[in-house]
CSV table of C-alpha atoms in Angstrom, one decimal:
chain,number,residue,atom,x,y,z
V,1,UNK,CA,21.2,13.9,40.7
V,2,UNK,CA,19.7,16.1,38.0
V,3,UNK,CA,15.8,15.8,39.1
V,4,UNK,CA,15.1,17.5,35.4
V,5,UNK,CA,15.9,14.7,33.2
V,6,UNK,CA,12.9,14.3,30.9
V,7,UNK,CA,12.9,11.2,28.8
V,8,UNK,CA,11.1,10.6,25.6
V,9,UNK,CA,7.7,8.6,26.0
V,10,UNK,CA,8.3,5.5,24.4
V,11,UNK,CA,6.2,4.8,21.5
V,12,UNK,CA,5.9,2.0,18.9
V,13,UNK,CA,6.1,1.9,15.0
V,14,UNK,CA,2.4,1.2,15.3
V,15,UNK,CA,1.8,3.6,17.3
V,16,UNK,CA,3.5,6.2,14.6
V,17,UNK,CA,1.1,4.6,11.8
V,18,UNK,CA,-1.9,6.9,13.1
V,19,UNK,CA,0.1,10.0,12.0
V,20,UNK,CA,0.0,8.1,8.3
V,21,UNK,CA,-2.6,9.7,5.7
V,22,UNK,CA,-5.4,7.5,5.0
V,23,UNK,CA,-4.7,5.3,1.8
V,24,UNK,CA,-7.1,7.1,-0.6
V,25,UNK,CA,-4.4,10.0,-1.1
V,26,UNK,CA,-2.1,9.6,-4.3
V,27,UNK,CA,1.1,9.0,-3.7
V,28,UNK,CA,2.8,12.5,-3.3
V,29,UNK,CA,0.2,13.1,-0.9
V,30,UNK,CA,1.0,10.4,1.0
V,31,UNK,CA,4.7,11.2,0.9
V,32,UNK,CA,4.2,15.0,2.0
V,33,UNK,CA,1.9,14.1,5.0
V,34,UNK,CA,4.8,11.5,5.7
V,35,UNK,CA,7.5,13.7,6.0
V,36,UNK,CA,5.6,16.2,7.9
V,37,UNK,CA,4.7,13.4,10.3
V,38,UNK,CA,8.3,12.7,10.3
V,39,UNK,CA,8.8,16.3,11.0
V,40,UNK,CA,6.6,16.3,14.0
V,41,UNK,CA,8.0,13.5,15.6
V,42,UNK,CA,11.5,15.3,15.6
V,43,UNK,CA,10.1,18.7,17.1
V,44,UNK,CA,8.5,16.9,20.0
V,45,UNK,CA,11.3,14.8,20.4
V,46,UNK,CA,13.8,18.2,20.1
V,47,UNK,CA,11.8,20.4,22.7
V,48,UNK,CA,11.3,17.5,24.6
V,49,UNK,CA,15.4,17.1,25.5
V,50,UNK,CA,16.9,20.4,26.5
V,51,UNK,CA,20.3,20.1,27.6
V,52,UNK,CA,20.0,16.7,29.1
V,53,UNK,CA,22.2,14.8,27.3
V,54,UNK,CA,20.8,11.2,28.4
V,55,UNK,CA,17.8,12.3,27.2
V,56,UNK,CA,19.4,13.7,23.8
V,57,UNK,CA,20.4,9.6,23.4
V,58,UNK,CA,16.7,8.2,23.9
V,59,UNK,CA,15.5,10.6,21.6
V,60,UNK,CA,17.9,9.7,19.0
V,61,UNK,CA,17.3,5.9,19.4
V,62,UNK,CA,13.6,6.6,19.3
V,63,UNK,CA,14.1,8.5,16.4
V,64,UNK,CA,16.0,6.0,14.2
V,65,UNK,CA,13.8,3.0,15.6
V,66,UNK,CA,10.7,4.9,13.4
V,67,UNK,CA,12.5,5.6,10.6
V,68,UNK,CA,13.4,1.9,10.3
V,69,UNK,CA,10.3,1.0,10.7
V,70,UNK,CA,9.0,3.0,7.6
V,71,UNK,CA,11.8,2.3,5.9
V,72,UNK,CA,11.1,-2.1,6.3
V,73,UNK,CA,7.4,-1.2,5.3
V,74,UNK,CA,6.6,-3.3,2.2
V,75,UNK,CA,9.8,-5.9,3.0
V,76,UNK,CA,8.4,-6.9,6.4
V,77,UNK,CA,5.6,-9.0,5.3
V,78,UNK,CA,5.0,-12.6,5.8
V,79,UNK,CA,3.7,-14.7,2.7
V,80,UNK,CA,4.4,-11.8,0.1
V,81,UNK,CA,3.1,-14.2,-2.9
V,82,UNK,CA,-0.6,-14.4,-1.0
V,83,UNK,CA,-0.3,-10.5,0.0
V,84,UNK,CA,0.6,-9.4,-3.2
V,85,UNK,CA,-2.5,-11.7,-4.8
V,86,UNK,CA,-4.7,-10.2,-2.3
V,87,UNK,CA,-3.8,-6.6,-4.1
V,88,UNK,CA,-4.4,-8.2,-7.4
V,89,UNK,CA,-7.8,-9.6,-6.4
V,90,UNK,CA,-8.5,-6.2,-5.8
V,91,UNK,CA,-7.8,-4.3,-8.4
V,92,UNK,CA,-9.4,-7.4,-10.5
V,93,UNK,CA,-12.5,-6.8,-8.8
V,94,UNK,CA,-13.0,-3.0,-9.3
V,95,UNK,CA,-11.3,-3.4,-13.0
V,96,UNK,CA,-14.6,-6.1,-13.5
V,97,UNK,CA,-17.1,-3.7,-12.2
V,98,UNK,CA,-16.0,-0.7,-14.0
V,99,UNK,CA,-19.0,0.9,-16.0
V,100,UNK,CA,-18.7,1.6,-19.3
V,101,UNK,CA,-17.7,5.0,-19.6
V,102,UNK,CA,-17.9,7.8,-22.7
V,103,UNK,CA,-14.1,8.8,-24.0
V,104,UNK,CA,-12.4,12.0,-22.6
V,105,UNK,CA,-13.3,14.6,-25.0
V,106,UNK,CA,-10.2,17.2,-24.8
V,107,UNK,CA,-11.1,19.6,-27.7
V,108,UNK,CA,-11.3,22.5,-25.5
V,109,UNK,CA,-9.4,24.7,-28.0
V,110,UNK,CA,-10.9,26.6,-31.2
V,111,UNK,CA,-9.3,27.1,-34.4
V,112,UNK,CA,-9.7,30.1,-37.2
V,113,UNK,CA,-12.6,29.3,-37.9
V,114,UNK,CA,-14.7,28.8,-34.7
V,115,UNK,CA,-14.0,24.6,-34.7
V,116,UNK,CA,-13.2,22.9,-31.5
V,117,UNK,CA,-10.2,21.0,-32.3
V,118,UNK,CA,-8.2,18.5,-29.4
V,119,UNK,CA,-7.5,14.9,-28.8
V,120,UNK,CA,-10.6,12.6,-27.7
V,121,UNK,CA,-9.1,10.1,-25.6
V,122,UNK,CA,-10.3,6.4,-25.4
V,123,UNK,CA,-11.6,6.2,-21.8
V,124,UNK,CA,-9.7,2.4,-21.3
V,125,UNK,CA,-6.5,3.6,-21.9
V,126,UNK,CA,-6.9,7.1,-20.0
V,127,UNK,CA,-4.0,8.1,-17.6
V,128,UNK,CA,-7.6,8.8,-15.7
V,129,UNK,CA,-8.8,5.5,-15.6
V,130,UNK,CA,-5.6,4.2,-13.9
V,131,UNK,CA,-5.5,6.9,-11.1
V,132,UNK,CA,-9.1,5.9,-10.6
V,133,UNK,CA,-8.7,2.5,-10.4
V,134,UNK,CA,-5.5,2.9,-8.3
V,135,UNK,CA,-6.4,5.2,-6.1
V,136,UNK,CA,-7.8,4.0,-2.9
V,137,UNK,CA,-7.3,0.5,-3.2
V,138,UNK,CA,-5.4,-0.3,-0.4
V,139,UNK,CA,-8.2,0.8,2.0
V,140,UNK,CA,-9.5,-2.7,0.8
V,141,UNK,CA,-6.3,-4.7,2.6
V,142,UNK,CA,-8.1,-4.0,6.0
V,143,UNK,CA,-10.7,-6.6,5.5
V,144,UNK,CA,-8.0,-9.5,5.1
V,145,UNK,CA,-6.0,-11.3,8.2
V,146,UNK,CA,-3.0,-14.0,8.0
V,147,UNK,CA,-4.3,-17.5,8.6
V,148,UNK,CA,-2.8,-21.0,9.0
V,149,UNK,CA,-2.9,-22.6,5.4
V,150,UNK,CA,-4.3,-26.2,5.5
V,151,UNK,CA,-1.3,-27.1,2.9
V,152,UNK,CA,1.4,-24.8,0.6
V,153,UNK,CA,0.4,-23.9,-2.4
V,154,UNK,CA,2.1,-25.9,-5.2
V,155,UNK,CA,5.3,-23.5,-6.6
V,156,UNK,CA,4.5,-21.4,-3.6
V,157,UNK,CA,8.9,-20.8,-2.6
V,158,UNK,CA,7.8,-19.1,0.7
V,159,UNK,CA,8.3,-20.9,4.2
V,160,UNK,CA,5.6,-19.6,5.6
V,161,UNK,CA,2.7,-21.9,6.5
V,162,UNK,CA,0.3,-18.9,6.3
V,163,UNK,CA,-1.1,-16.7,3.9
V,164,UNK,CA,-4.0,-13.8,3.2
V,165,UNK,CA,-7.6,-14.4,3.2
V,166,UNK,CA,-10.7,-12.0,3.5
V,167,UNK,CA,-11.9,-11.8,6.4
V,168,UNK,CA,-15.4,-13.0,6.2
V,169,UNK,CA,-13.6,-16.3,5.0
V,170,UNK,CA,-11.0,-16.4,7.8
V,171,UNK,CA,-12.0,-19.4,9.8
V,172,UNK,CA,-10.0,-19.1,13.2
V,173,UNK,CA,-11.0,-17.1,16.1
V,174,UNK,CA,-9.3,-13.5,16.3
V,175,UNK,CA,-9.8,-10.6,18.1
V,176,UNK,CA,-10.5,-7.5,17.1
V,177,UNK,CA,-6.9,-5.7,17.9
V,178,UNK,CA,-5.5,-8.8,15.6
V,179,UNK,CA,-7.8,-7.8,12.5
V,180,UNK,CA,-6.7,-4.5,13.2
V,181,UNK,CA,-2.9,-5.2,13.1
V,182,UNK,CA,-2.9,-7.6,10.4
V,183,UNK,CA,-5.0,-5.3,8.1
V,184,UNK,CA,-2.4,-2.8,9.5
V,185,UNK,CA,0.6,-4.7,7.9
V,186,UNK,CA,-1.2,-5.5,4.4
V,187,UNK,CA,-2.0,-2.1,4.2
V,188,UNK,CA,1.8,-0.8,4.5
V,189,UNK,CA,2.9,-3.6,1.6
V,190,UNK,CA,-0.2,-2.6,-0.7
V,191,UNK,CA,0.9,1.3,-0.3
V,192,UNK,CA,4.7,0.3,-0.6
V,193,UNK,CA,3.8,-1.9,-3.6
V,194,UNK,CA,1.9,1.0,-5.2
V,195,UNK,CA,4.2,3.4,-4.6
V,196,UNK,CA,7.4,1.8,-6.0
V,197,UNK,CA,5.5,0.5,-9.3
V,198,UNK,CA,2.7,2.8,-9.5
V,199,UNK,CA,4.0,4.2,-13.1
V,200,UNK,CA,4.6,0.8,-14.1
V,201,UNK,CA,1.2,-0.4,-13.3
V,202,UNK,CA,-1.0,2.9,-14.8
V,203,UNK,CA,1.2,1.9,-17.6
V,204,UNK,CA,-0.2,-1.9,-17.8
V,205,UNK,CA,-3.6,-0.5,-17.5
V,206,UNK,CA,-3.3,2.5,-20.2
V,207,UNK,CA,-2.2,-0.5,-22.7
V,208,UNK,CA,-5.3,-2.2,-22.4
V,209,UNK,CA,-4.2,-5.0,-19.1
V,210,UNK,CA,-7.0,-7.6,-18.7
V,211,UNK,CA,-8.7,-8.6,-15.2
V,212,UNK,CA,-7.4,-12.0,-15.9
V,213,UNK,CA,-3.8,-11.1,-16.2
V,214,UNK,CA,-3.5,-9.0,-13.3
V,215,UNK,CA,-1.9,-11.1,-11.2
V,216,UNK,CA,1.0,-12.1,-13.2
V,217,UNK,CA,1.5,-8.4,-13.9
V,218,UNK,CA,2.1,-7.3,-10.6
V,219,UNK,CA,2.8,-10.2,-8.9
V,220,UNK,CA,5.0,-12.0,-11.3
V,221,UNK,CA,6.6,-9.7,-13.7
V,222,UNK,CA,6.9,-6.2,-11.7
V,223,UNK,CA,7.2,-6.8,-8.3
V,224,UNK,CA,8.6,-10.7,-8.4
V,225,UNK,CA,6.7,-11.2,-5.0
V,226,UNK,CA,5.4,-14.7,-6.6
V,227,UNK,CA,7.4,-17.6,-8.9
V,228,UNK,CA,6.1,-17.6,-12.3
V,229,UNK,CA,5.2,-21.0,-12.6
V,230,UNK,CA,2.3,-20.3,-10.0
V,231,UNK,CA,-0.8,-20.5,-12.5
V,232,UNK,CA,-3.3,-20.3,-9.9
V,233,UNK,CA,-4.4,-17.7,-7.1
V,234,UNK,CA,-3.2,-19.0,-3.8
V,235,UNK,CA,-4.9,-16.3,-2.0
V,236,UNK,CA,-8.4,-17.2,-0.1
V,237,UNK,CA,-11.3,-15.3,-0.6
């Protein structure tokens, strides 16, 4: 009997989520501090085997059952049509309180004869306004929770009989470790959703997208998450 066998503590996918960055990062921030999380997990799962070969095995299993679950991320997601509305909401809201703002003055150059010269860049359809508006948002998906639906939304192809809502509208009891993990899980699909169409999306905005069509942008046309004959917001809020 080989008293020096040292298995790998089991951990969760959720568990592995703390090692995430928080969702204001861009993108390629989030990526980096992904794979270095990644990273880490190997190390303490390599120093944590030696020789033991049964050990070796639990790693590896351990290993591959966190990578899967980063790779299901935005795909695991029940009602996608009603999580992918709550993102749109959300972006609809800060695109509707948006101040105005004075256009990005890029003459930072002189010519022969002493005269600033440069672009001056409409503020609305700034690459900056788009990062801005982007970046962050899906902090917001930890203030909704999946609910029971009194009835399904008419076009609404999903199965499911729940969908998104605030929080402050959610009108079942649940505790405080729910909240957490369903914030937890619309969090992942925003920042999944984000990243895949995030050029896309700044795109939409630089050419001048409307609060009102939102929705149908992401929802609809880019991401396909909802049927197109869905005219209203199934989403609660």
């Amino acid at each position: 009997k080989n008293d020096d066998v040292r298995l790998v503590p089991e951990r969760s996918y959720d568990d592995n989520l703390d090692l995430l960055p928080p969702g204001n990062a861009s993108a390629d921030a989030r990526n980096a501090s992904q794979r270095a999380a990644s990273d880490r997990i190997a190390r303490e799962a390599i120093e944590s085997i030696g020789s033991d070969p049964l050990a070796m095995w639990a790693s590896i299993g351990w290993i591959l059952t966190v990578l899967l679950g980063w790779m299901a991320g935005a795909n695991a997601i029940e009602s996608k049509c009603t999580a992918c509305q709550a993102v749109a909401h959300e972006l609809t809201s800060r695109m509707e309180k948006e101040l105005p703002r004075n256009a990005l003055d890029m003459r930072h150059r002189l010519d022969a004869k002493g005269q600033r010269y440069g672009p001056v860049i409409d503020y609305k359809t700034s690459e900056l306004r788009a990062l801005e508006l982007l970046d962050g948002l899906c902090d917001t998906m930890h203030h909704y929770v999946l609910r029971k639906r009194e009835k399904k939304p008419e076009g609404e192809e999903s199965k499911s009989s729940r969908g998104w809502t605030k929080e402050h509208s959610a009108k079942v009891g649940m505790s405080k470790a729910e909240k957490k993990e369903h914030g937890r899980r619309l969090f992942n699909y925003c920042a999944g959703l984000v990243e895949e169409f995030e050029d896309d999306i700044a795109d939409q905005i630089r050419k001048e997208l409307t609060a009102e069509g939102v929705e149908a942008a992401i929802c609809q046309t880019l991401a396909h998450d909802c049927p197109t004959r869905s005219t209203s917001p199934n989403v609660e809020l």
